[in-house]
mmCIF file of C-alpha atoms and ligand atoms in Angstrom:
data_model
loop_
_atom_site.group_PDB
_atom_site.id
_atom_site.type_symbol
_atom_site.label_atom_id
_atom_site.label_comp_id
_atom_site.label_asym_id
_atom_site.label_seq_id
_atom_site.Cartn_x
_atom_site.Cartn_y
_atom_site.Cartn_z
ATOM 1 C CA MET A 1 2.215 1.815 18.964
ATOM 2 C CA ASN A 2 2.232 5.286 17.180
ATOM 3 C CA LYS A 3 -1.358 6.995 17.278
ATOM 4 C CA HIS A 4 -1.200 7.641 13.387
ATOM 5 C CA PHE A 5 -0.516 5.271 10.431
ATOM 6 C CA LEU A 6 1.130 7.672 8.027
ATOM 7 C CA ALA A 7 4.432 5.468 7.118
ATOM 8 C CA LEU A 8 5.855 2.459 7.934
ATOM 9 C CA HIS A 9 9.158 4.042 9.260
ATOM 10 C CA ASP A 10 6.987 5.030 12.355
ATOM 11 C CA PHE A 11 6.556 1.576 13.664
ATOM 12 C CA SER A 12 8.955 -1.324 14.726
ATOM 13 C CA LYS A 13 9.003 -4.794 13.290
ATOM 14 C CA LYS A 14 7.458 -6.081 16.163
ATOM 15 C CA GLU A 15 4.629 -3.820 15.984
ATOM 16 C CA LEU A 16 3.776 -4.565 12.523
ATOM 17 C CA ASP A 17 4.519 -8.180 12.897
ATOM 18 C CA GLY A 18 1.663 -7.792 15.574
ATOM 19 C CA LEU A 19 -0.558 -6.254 12.897
ATOM 20 C CA PHE A 20 -0.124 -9.498 10.834
ATOM 21 C CA GLU A 21 -0.931 -11.844 13.702
ATOM 22 C CA LEU A 22 -4.293 -9.702 14.407
ATOM 23 C CA ALA A 23 -5.196 -9.504 10.781
ATOM 24 C CA LEU A 24 -4.911 -13.358 10.579
ATOM 25 C CA GLU A 25 -6.860 -13.930 13.361
ATOM 26 C CA LEU A 26 -9.541 -11.539 12.189
ATOM 27 C CA LYS A 27 -9.504 -13.199 8.998
ATOM 28 C CA LYS A 28 -10.048 -16.648 10.425
ATOM 29 C CA LYS A 29 -12.975 -14.920 12.534
ATOM 30 C CA GLN A 30 -14.725 -13.531 9.660
ATOM 31 C CA LYS A 31 -14.304 -16.675 7.677
ATOM 32 C CA ASN A 32 -15.805 -18.599 10.374
ATOM 33 C CA ALA A 33 -18.700 -16.093 10.584
ATOM 34 C CA GLU A 34 -17.357 -15.457 14.427
ATOM 35 C CA LYS A 35 -18.334 -11.905 15.852
ATOM 36 C CA HIS A 36 -15.351 -9.626 15.911
ATOM 37 C CA ARG A 37 -16.995 -6.174 16.849
ATOM 38 C CA MET A 38 -14.032 -4.646 18.271
ATOM 39 C CA LEU A 39 -15.065 -1.212 17.076
ATOM 40 C CA LYS A 40 -18.668 -1.031 17.953
ATOM 41 C CA GLY A 41 -20.336 2.142 17.538
ATOM 42 C CA LYS A 42 -17.087 3.806 16.057
ATOM 43 C CA THR A 43 -16.950 6.073 12.793
ATOM 44 C CA LEU A 44 -14.179 6.249 10.504
ATOM 45 C CA ALA A 45 -14.220 9.367 8.239
ATOM 46 C CA MET A 46 -12.937 8.446 4.987
ATOM 47 C CA ILE A 47 -11.409 11.351 2.795
ATOM 48 C CA PHE A 48 -10.807 10.756 -0.958
ATOM 49 C CA GLU A 49 -9.053 13.410 -3.031
ATOM 50 C CA LYS A 50 -8.021 10.719 -5.539
ATOM 51 C CA SER A 51 -10.053 7.635 -7.157
ATOM 52 C CA SER A 52 -10.244 4.258 -5.497
ATOM 53 C CA THR A 53 -11.914 1.108 -5.438
ATOM 54 C CA ARG A 54 -10.166 -1.231 -3.230
ATOM 55 C CA THR A 55 -9.349 1.328 -0.569
ATOM 56 C CA ARG A 56 -12.729 2.702 -0.308
ATOM 57 C CA VAL A 57 -14.664 -0.638 -0.424
ATOM 58 C CA SER A 58 -12.171 -2.444 2.078
ATOM 59 C CA PHE A 59 -12.236 0.302 4.704
ATOM 60 C CA GLU A 60 -15.747 0.808 4.599
ATOM 61 C CA VAL A 61 -16.792 -2.925 4.659
ATOM 62 C CA GLY A 62 -13.915 -3.395 7.208
ATOM 63 C CA ILE A 63 -15.209 -0.835 9.783
ATOM 64 C CA TYR A 64 -18.543 -2.323 9.304
ATOM 65 C CA GLN A 65 -17.272 -5.857 9.865
ATOM 66 C CA LEU A 66 -15.667 -4.597 13.247
ATOM 67 C CA GLY A 67 -19.170 -2.999 14.205
ATOM 68 C CA GLY A 68 -18.645 0.788 13.243
ATOM 69 C CA HIS A 69 -19.485 2.889 10.510
ATOM 70 C CA GLY A 70 -17.279 4.302 7.482
ATOM 71 C CA LEU A 71 -18.340 7.655 6.077
ATOM 72 C CA PHE A 72 -17.238 8.449 2.479
ATOM 73 C CA ILE A 73 -16.073 12.010 2.009
ATOM 74 C CA SER A 74 -15.068 13.186 -1.488
ATOM 75 C CA SER A 75 -13.003 16.320 -1.117
ATOM 76 C CA GLY A 76 -14.524 17.790 -4.208
ATOM 77 C CA THR A 77 -18.033 17.811 -2.544
ATOM 78 C CA SER A 78 -16.716 18.902 0.940
ATOM 79 C CA GLN A 79 -15.584 22.402 2.119
ATOM 80 C CA MET A 80 -11.835 20.864 1.719
ATOM 81 C CA GLY A 81 -12.507 21.253 -1.905
ATOM 82 C CA ARG A 82 -13.358 24.933 -1.311
ATOM 83 C CA GLY A 83 -10.041 25.570 0.643
ATOM 84 C CA GLU A 84 -11.224 24.998 4.160
ATOM 85 C CA PRO A 85 -7.855 24.709 6.063
ATOM 86 C CA LEU A 86 -6.696 21.115 6.842
ATOM 87 C CA LYS A 87 -6.184 21.949 10.305
ATOM 88 C CA ASP A 88 -9.791 22.875 10.558
ATOM 89 C CA THR A 89 -10.977 19.875 8.752
ATOM 90 C CA ALA A 90 -8.903 17.804 11.132
ATOM 91 C CA ARG A 91 -10.198 19.152 14.180
ATOM 92 C CA THR A 92 -13.987 19.353 13.055
ATOM 93 C CA LEU A 93 -14.074 15.524 12.059
ATOM 94 C CA SER A 94 -12.271 14.588 15.270
ATOM 95 C CA ARG A 95 -15.390 15.835 16.797
ATOM 96 C CA TYR A 96 -17.753 13.464 15.128
ATOM 97 C CA CYS A 97 -15.374 10.601 14.323
ATOM 98 C CA ASP A 98 -12.949 8.027 15.745
ATOM 99 C CA GLY A 99 -10.495 7.696 12.898
ATOM 100 C CA ILE A 100 -9.786 9.430 9.676
ATOM 101 C CA MET A 101 -8.487 7.503 6.475
ATOM 102 C CA VAL A 102 -7.142 9.672 3.977
ATOM 103 C CA ARG A 103 -6.216 9.422 0.208
ATOM 104 C CA THR A 104 -4.511 12.445 -1.154
ATOM 105 C CA TYR A 105 -1.297 14.033 -3.105
ATOM 106 C CA GLY A 106 1.518 15.245 -0.747
ATOM 107 C CA GLN A 107 2.689 13.295 2.315
ATOM 108 C CA ASP A 108 2.480 16.710 4.208
ATOM 109 C CA ILE A 109 -0.983 16.628 3.795
ATOM 110 C CA VAL A 110 -1.624 13.707 6.014
ATOM 111 C CA GLU A 111 0.977 14.927 8.313
ATOM 112 C CA GLU A 112 -0.937 17.948 8.635
ATOM 113 C CA LEU A 113 -4.307 16.355 9.482
ATOM 114 C CA ALA A 114 -2.446 14.045 11.956
ATOM 115 C CA ARG A 115 -1.069 17.287 13.621
ATOM 116 C CA PHE A 116 -4.348 18.499 14.497
ATOM 117 C CA ALA A 117 -6.494 15.572 14.741
ATOM 118 C CA THR A 118 -7.124 14.449 17.857
ATOM 119 C CA VAL A 119 -8.241 10.749 16.651
ATOM 120 C CA PRO A 120 -5.990 8.516 14.652
ATOM 121 C CA VAL A 121 -5.134 9.143 10.927
ATOM 122 C CA ILE A 122 -4.409 6.608 8.512
ATOM 123 C CA ASN A 123 -2.723 6.977 5.249
ATOM 124 C CA GLY A 124 -4.822 5.516 2.486
ATOM 125 C CA LEU A 125 -2.187 6.288 -0.207
ATOM 126 C CA THR A 126 -0.191 9.477 -1.064
ATOM 127 C CA ASP A 127 2.348 10.419 -3.848
ATOM 128 C CA LEU A 128 5.108 9.222 -1.315
ATOM 129 C CA PHE A 129 3.733 6.174 0.525
ATOM 130 C CA HIS A 130 1.020 3.281 0.100
ATOM 131 C CA PRO A 131 1.522 1.753 3.789
ATOM 132 C CA CYS A 132 -1.725 -0.135 3.848
ATOM 133 C CA GLN A 133 -0.979 -1.801 0.676
ATOM 134 C CA ILE A 134 2.464 -3.051 1.423
ATOM 135 C CA MET A 135 1.086 -4.480 4.534
ATOM 136 C CA ALA A 136 -1.585 -6.234 2.723
ATOM 137 C CA ASP A 137 1.221 -7.375 0.395
ATOM 138 C CA LEU A 138 3.383 -8.873 2.986
ATOM 139 C CA LEU A 139 0.496 -10.588 4.711
ATOM 140 C CA THR A 140 -0.037 -12.298 1.434
ATOM 141 C CA VAL A 141 3.700 -13.232 1.284
ATOM 142 C CA ILE A 142 3.327 -14.750 4.693
ATOM 143 C CA GLU A 143 0.375 -16.768 3.515
ATOM 144 C CA HIS A 144 2.055 -18.248 0.430
ATOM 145 C CA LYS A 145 5.471 -18.503 1.534
ATOM 146 C CA GLY A 146 5.081 -19.134 5.392
ATOM 147 C CA SER A 147 7.152 -15.882 5.970
ATOM 148 C CA TYR A 148 8.959 -12.958 4.279
ATOM 149 C CA GLN A 149 12.100 -13.786 5.734
ATOM 150 C CA GLY A 150 14.991 -15.000 3.726
ATOM 151 C CA LEU A 151 13.245 -14.117 0.438
ATOM 152 C CA LYS A 152 14.468 -12.065 -2.668
ATOM 153 C CA PHE A 153 12.155 -9.241 -3.476
ATOM 154 C CA SER A 154 11.780 -7.540 -6.806
ATOM 155 C CA TRP A 155 10.499 -4.445 -8.251
ATOM 156 C CA VAL A 156 10.193 -3.517 -11.921
ATOM 157 C CA GLY A 157 8.826 -0.328 -12.935
ATOM 158 C CA ASP A 158 8.528 3.133 -11.447
ATOM 159 C CA GLY A 159 10.174 4.491 -8.584
ATOM 160 C CA ASN A 160 6.688 5.567 -6.999
ATOM 161 C CA ASN A 161 5.009 5.669 -3.667
ATOM 162 C CA MET A 162 4.683 1.672 -3.797
ATOM 163 C CA ALA A 163 8.462 1.222 -4.450
ATOM 164 C CA ASN A 164 8.999 3.879 -1.786
ATOM 165 C CA THR A 165 7.073 1.596 0.716
ATOM 166 C CA TRP A 166 8.820 -1.381 -0.445
ATOM 167 C CA ILE A 167 12.002 0.261 0.458
ATOM 168 C CA GLU A 168 11.053 1.123 3.720
ATOM 169 C CA ALA A 169 9.562 -2.388 4.506
ATOM 170 C CA ALA A 170 12.916 -4.032 3.501
ATOM 171 C CA ALA A 171 14.637 -2.029 5.877
ATOM 172 C CA ILE A 172 12.268 -2.779 8.733
ATOM 173 C CA PHE A 173 11.629 -6.323 8.116
ATOM 174 C CA GLY A 174 15.262 -7.120 6.927
ATOM 175 C CA PHE A 175 14.614 -8.838 3.714
ATOM 176 C CA ASP A 176 16.518 -8.158 0.410
ATOM 177 C CA LEU A 177 14.861 -5.922 -2.375
ATOM 178 C CA THR A 178 16.267 -4.956 -6.097
ATOM 179 C CA LEU A 179 14.477 -2.411 -7.573
ATOM 180 C CA ALA A 180 14.762 -1.920 -11.696
ATOM 181 C CA CYS A 181 13.726 1.748 -12.684
ATOM 182 C CA PRO A 182 14.612 3.431 -15.600
ATOM 183 C CA GLU A 183 16.677 6.725 -14.992
ATOM 184 C CA GLY A 184 14.473 9.587 -14.151
ATOM 185 C CA TYR A 185 12.190 7.408 -12.339
ATOM 186 C CA GLN A 186 14.220 6.310 -9.513
ATOM 187 C CA PRO A 187 12.407 6.188 -5.864
ATOM 188 C CA ASP A 188 12.786 8.986 -3.626
ATOM 189 C CA PRO A 189 16.488 9.569 -2.610
ATOM 190 C CA LYS A 190 15.217 10.646 1.030
ATOM 191 C CA VAL A 191 13.475 7.151 1.718
ATOM 192 C CA LEU A 192 16.339 5.253 0.054
ATOM 193 C CA ALA A 193 18.909 7.091 2.385
ATOM 194 C CA TRP A 194 16.508 6.583 5.549
ATOM 195 C CA ALA A 195 16.466 2.652 4.733
ATOM 196 C CA GLN A 196 20.008 2.482 4.107
ATOM 197 C CA ALA A 197 20.742 4.234 7.426
ATOM 198 C CA ASN A 198 18.304 2.275 9.443
ATOM 199 C CA GLY A 199 18.308 -1.204 8.167
ATOM 200 C CA THR A 200 20.775 -4.108 7.238
ATOM 201 C CA SER A 201 18.929 -5.508 4.402
ATOM 202 C CA ALA A 202 20.466 -5.249 0.950
ATOM 203 C CA ILE A 203 18.618 -2.843 -1.226
ATOM 204 C CA VAL A 204 19.868 -2.542 -4.568
ATOM 205 C CA LEU A 205 18.974 -0.094 -7.324
ATOM 206 C CA THR A 206 19.342 -0.826 -11.135
ATOM 207 C CA ASP A 207 18.255 0.090 -14.463
ATOM 208 C CA ASP A 208 18.086 -3.796 -15.478
ATOM 209 C CA PRO A 209 14.796 -5.522 -14.899
ATOM 210 C CA LYS A 210 16.602 -8.832 -15.541
ATOM 211 C CA LYS A 211 18.952 -8.371 -12.804
ATOM 212 C CA ALA A 212 16.140 -7.161 -10.668
ATOM 213 C CA VAL A 213 14.143 -10.411 -11.194
ATOM 214 C CA GLN A 214 17.156 -13.197 -11.268
ATOM 215 C CA ASP A 215 16.263 -15.638 -8.627
ATOM 216 C CA ALA A 216 13.517 -13.638 -7.221
ATOM 217 C CA ASP A 217 10.862 -15.253 -4.924
ATOM 218 C CA VAL A 218 8.562 -12.156 -4.987
ATOM 219 C CA LEU A 219 8.052 -9.966 -8.095
ATOM 220 C CA ASN A 220 6.386 -6.548 -8.005
ATOM 221 C CA THR A 221 5.013 -3.828 -10.269
ATOM 222 C CA ASP A 222 2.669 -1.023 -10.480
ATOM 223 C CA VAL A 223 1.178 1.231 -13.367
ATOM 224 C CA TRP A 224 3.911 3.141 -15.155
ATOM 225 C CA ALA A 225 1.503 6.682 -14.743
ATOM 226 C CA SER A 226 0.094 6.917 -11.263
ATOM 227 C CA MET A 227 -2.876 8.996 -10.204
ATOM 228 C CA GLY A 228 -2.082 12.782 -10.958
ATOM 229 C CA GLN A 229 0.486 11.824 -13.537
ATOM 230 C CA GLU A 230 -1.950 11.099 -16.581
ATOM 231 C CA GLU A 231 -0.705 13.612 -18.626
ATOM 232 C CA GLU A 232 2.627 11.806 -18.582
ATOM 233 C CA GLN A 233 1.429 8.613 -19.731
ATOM 234 C CA LYS A 234 2.861 8.948 -23.395
ATOM 235 C CA ALA A 235 6.068 9.988 -22.001
ATOM 236 C CA ARG A 236 6.358 7.156 -19.451
ATOM 237 C CA GLU A 237 5.539 4.510 -22.154
ATOM 238 C CA LYS A 238 8.585 5.342 -23.787
ATOM 239 C CA ALA A 239 10.704 5.495 -20.688
ATOM 240 C CA PHE A 240 9.338 2.152 -19.267
ATOM 241 C CA ALA A 241 9.299 0.096 -22.649
ATOM 242 C CA GLY A 242 11.114 -3.046 -21.556
ATOM 243 C CA TYR A 243 9.945 -2.525 -17.704
ATOM 244 C CA GLN A 244 7.288 -5.454 -17.846
ATOM 245 C CA LEU A 245 6.665 -8.490 -16.275
ATOM 246 C CA ASN A 246 5.874 -10.956 -18.845
ATOM 247 C CA SER A 247 6.596 -14.617 -19.417
ATOM 248 C CA GLU A 248 10.115 -14.238 -20.613
ATOM 249 C CA ILE A 249 11.163 -12.016 -17.522
ATOM 250 C CA LEU A 250 9.348 -14.637 -15.231
ATOM 251 C CA LYS A 251 11.567 -17.394 -16.511
ATOM 252 C CA LEU A 252 14.756 -15.700 -14.706
ATOM 253 C CA ALA A 253 12.723 -15.863 -11.167
ATOM 254 C CA LYS A 254 12.504 -18.896 -8.927
ATOM 255 C CA PRO A 255 9.919 -21.297 -10.648
ATOM 256 C CA ASP A 256 7.557 -20.995 -7.509
ATOM 257 C CA CYS A 257 7.759 -17.191 -7.390
ATOM 258 C CA ILE A 258 4.712 -15.086 -6.744
ATOM 259 C CA VAL A 259 3.842 -11.980 -8.676
ATOM 260 C CA MET A 260 2.127 -9.173 -6.962
ATOM 261 C CA HIS A 261 0.433 -6.035 -8.311
ATOM 262 C CA CYS A 262 -1.540 -3.552 -6.028
ATOM 263 C CA LEU A 263 -3.979 -3.028 -8.849
ATOM 264 C CA PRO A 264 -5.390 -1.448 -10.703
ATOM 265 C CA ALA A 265 -3.315 -2.756 -13.672
ATOM 266 C CA HIS A 266 -2.752 -1.749 -17.154
ATOM 267 C CA ARG A 267 -2.385 -5.190 -18.972
ATOM 268 C CA ASP A 268 0.069 -5.238 -21.613
ATOM 269 C CA GLU A 269 1.649 -2.325 -20.423
ATOM 270 C CA GLU A 270 3.610 -2.993 -16.731
ATOM 271 C CA ILE A 271 2.343 -6.418 -16.711
ATOM 272 C CA THR A 272 0.964 -8.884 -19.428
ATOM 273 C CA ASP A 273 -2.423 -10.481 -19.396
ATOM 274 C CA GLU A 274 -0.844 -13.977 -19.561
ATOM 275 C CA VAL A 275 1.313 -13.301 -16.148
ATOM 276 C CA ILE A 276 -1.410 -11.441 -14.190
ATOM 277 C CA GLU A 277 -3.819 -14.363 -15.162
ATOM 278 C CA GLY A 278 -1.161 -17.181 -14.638
ATOM 279 C CA PRO A 279 -0.411 -19.461 -12.003
ATOM 280 C CA ASN A 280 2.270 -17.393 -10.375
ATOM 281 C CA SER A 281 -0.151 -14.467 -9.698
ATOM 282 C CA VAL A 282 -1.863 -13.710 -6.138
ATOM 283 C CA VAL A 283 -3.359 -10.638 -6.875
ATOM 284 C CA TRP A 284 -6.485 -11.214 -5.705
ATOM 285 C CA ASP A 285 -5.423 -12.563 -2.507
ATOM 286 C CA GLU A 286 -3.461 -9.414 -2.196
ATOM 287 C CA ALA A 287 -6.467 -7.436 -2.843
ATOM 288 C CA GLU A 288 -8.479 -9.242 -0.461
ATOM 289 C CA ASN A 289 -5.946 -9.139 2.072
ATOM 290 C CA ARG A 290 -6.448 -5.083 2.117
ATOM 291 C CA LEU A 291 -9.502 -5.898 4.019
ATOM 292 C CA HIS A 292 -7.987 -7.994 6.662
ATOM 293 C CA ILE A 293 -4.673 -5.964 7.239
ATOM 294 C CA GLN A 294 -6.864 -2.503 7.652
ATOM 295 C CA LYS A 295 -9.307 -4.213 9.917
ATOM 296 C CA ALA A 296 -6.129 -4.916 12.295
ATOM 297 C CA ILE A 297 -4.718 -1.425 11.851
ATOM 298 C CA MET A 298 -8.167 0.298 12.610
ATOM 299 C CA ALA A 299 -8.880 -2.156 15.464
ATOM 300 C CA THR A 300 -5.221 -1.523 17.116
ATOM 301 C CA LEU A 301 -5.346 2.117 16.822
ATOM 302 C CA MET A 302 -9.183 3.057 17.183
ATOM 303 C CA ALA A 303 -10.175 0.848 19.797
HETATM 304 N N1 CP B 1 -4.514 -0.629 -4.492
HETATM 305 C C1 CP B 1 -5.354 0.356 -4.494
HETATM 306 O O1 CP B 1 -5.216 0.982 -3.574
HETATM 307 O O2 CP B 1 -6.631 0.119 -5.091
HETATM 308 P P1 CP B 1 -7.475 1.515 -5.163
HETATM 309 O O3 CP B 1 -6.839 2.561 -5.911
HETATM 310 O O4 CP B 1 -8.708 0.787 -5.979
HETATM 311 O O5 CP B 1 -8.049 1.835 -4.002
HETATM 312 N N1 NVA B 2 0.815 4.112 -7.787
HETATM 313 C C1 NVA B 2 -0.361 4.051 -7.764
HETATM 314 C C2 NVA B 2 -0.910 3.021 -7.135
HETATM 315 C C3 NVA B 2 -2.426 2.940 -7.054
HETATM 316 C C4 NVA B 2 -2.958 1.992 -5.935
HETATM 317 C C5 NVA B 2 -0.838 5.252 -7.831
HETATM 318 O O1 NVA B 2 -0.553 6.028 -6.949
HETATM 319 O O2 NVA B 2 -1.814 5.718 -8.739
#
């Protein structure tokens, strides 16, 4: 197993399937109030350069349930915000802590931290990837559908960090994925090229949301403007008009499809209130599963 959790492409299907198994086991233990203190006395530093509700709370609660302690570090109130080099932060935190979780902008930032840290580094979202989220999403698919195998996945909206990570997941796990993104907002071409070179699944890119959701089992979307793109909101509202998960588009998918959103959602932009609150939505299970999969990731990397 790779020492760090920076991107899904660093892992084999077998390793990632092992994380789902462990997450389900830990979830059961937690529900039965059985002890599972696999990280007793260990500390996770959690660096945030962007806002968070789910990531912060699920990591902090997760390490606590494993018998350890989570330490919230906002980049703005630490020396990182005053320009202390990442490599110095990585080496300093490694002397106090047993793992580092980081939410930031460039993927190069998490890579630089990992290069100099002597403890595992976990990617809690970058502009390029959100691997913990897609692992939680797939755990949710497994729970609702029994398996991700043979299902048709679809993405409607921005070709952002979530879309890029779904592309990697499709290649690694071998499921078919169709993404509908407007021109100019397509996924990262390098990620797509990697997936096409390393996987056998059909990964189709279109600008037609109807085509993407046709007979789909799993429907996904995300905000039109991600963190750091707030100033583009107005332009993006124009570009993404029509790229919405609503009851009309849902009719084209399988009747028992599940609807996912990593949250936070902008109701009546990328998804209607009716759909996110409707019977096909599994967004709260998805949010809960962040806790369980991240406990499995931490227990595997930090024990
Ligand atoms: N989905 C997700 O990462 O949520 P937060 O931004 O609240 O952490
Ligand atoms: N694409 C979104 C995901 C938030 C969890 C963002 O990067 O802001």
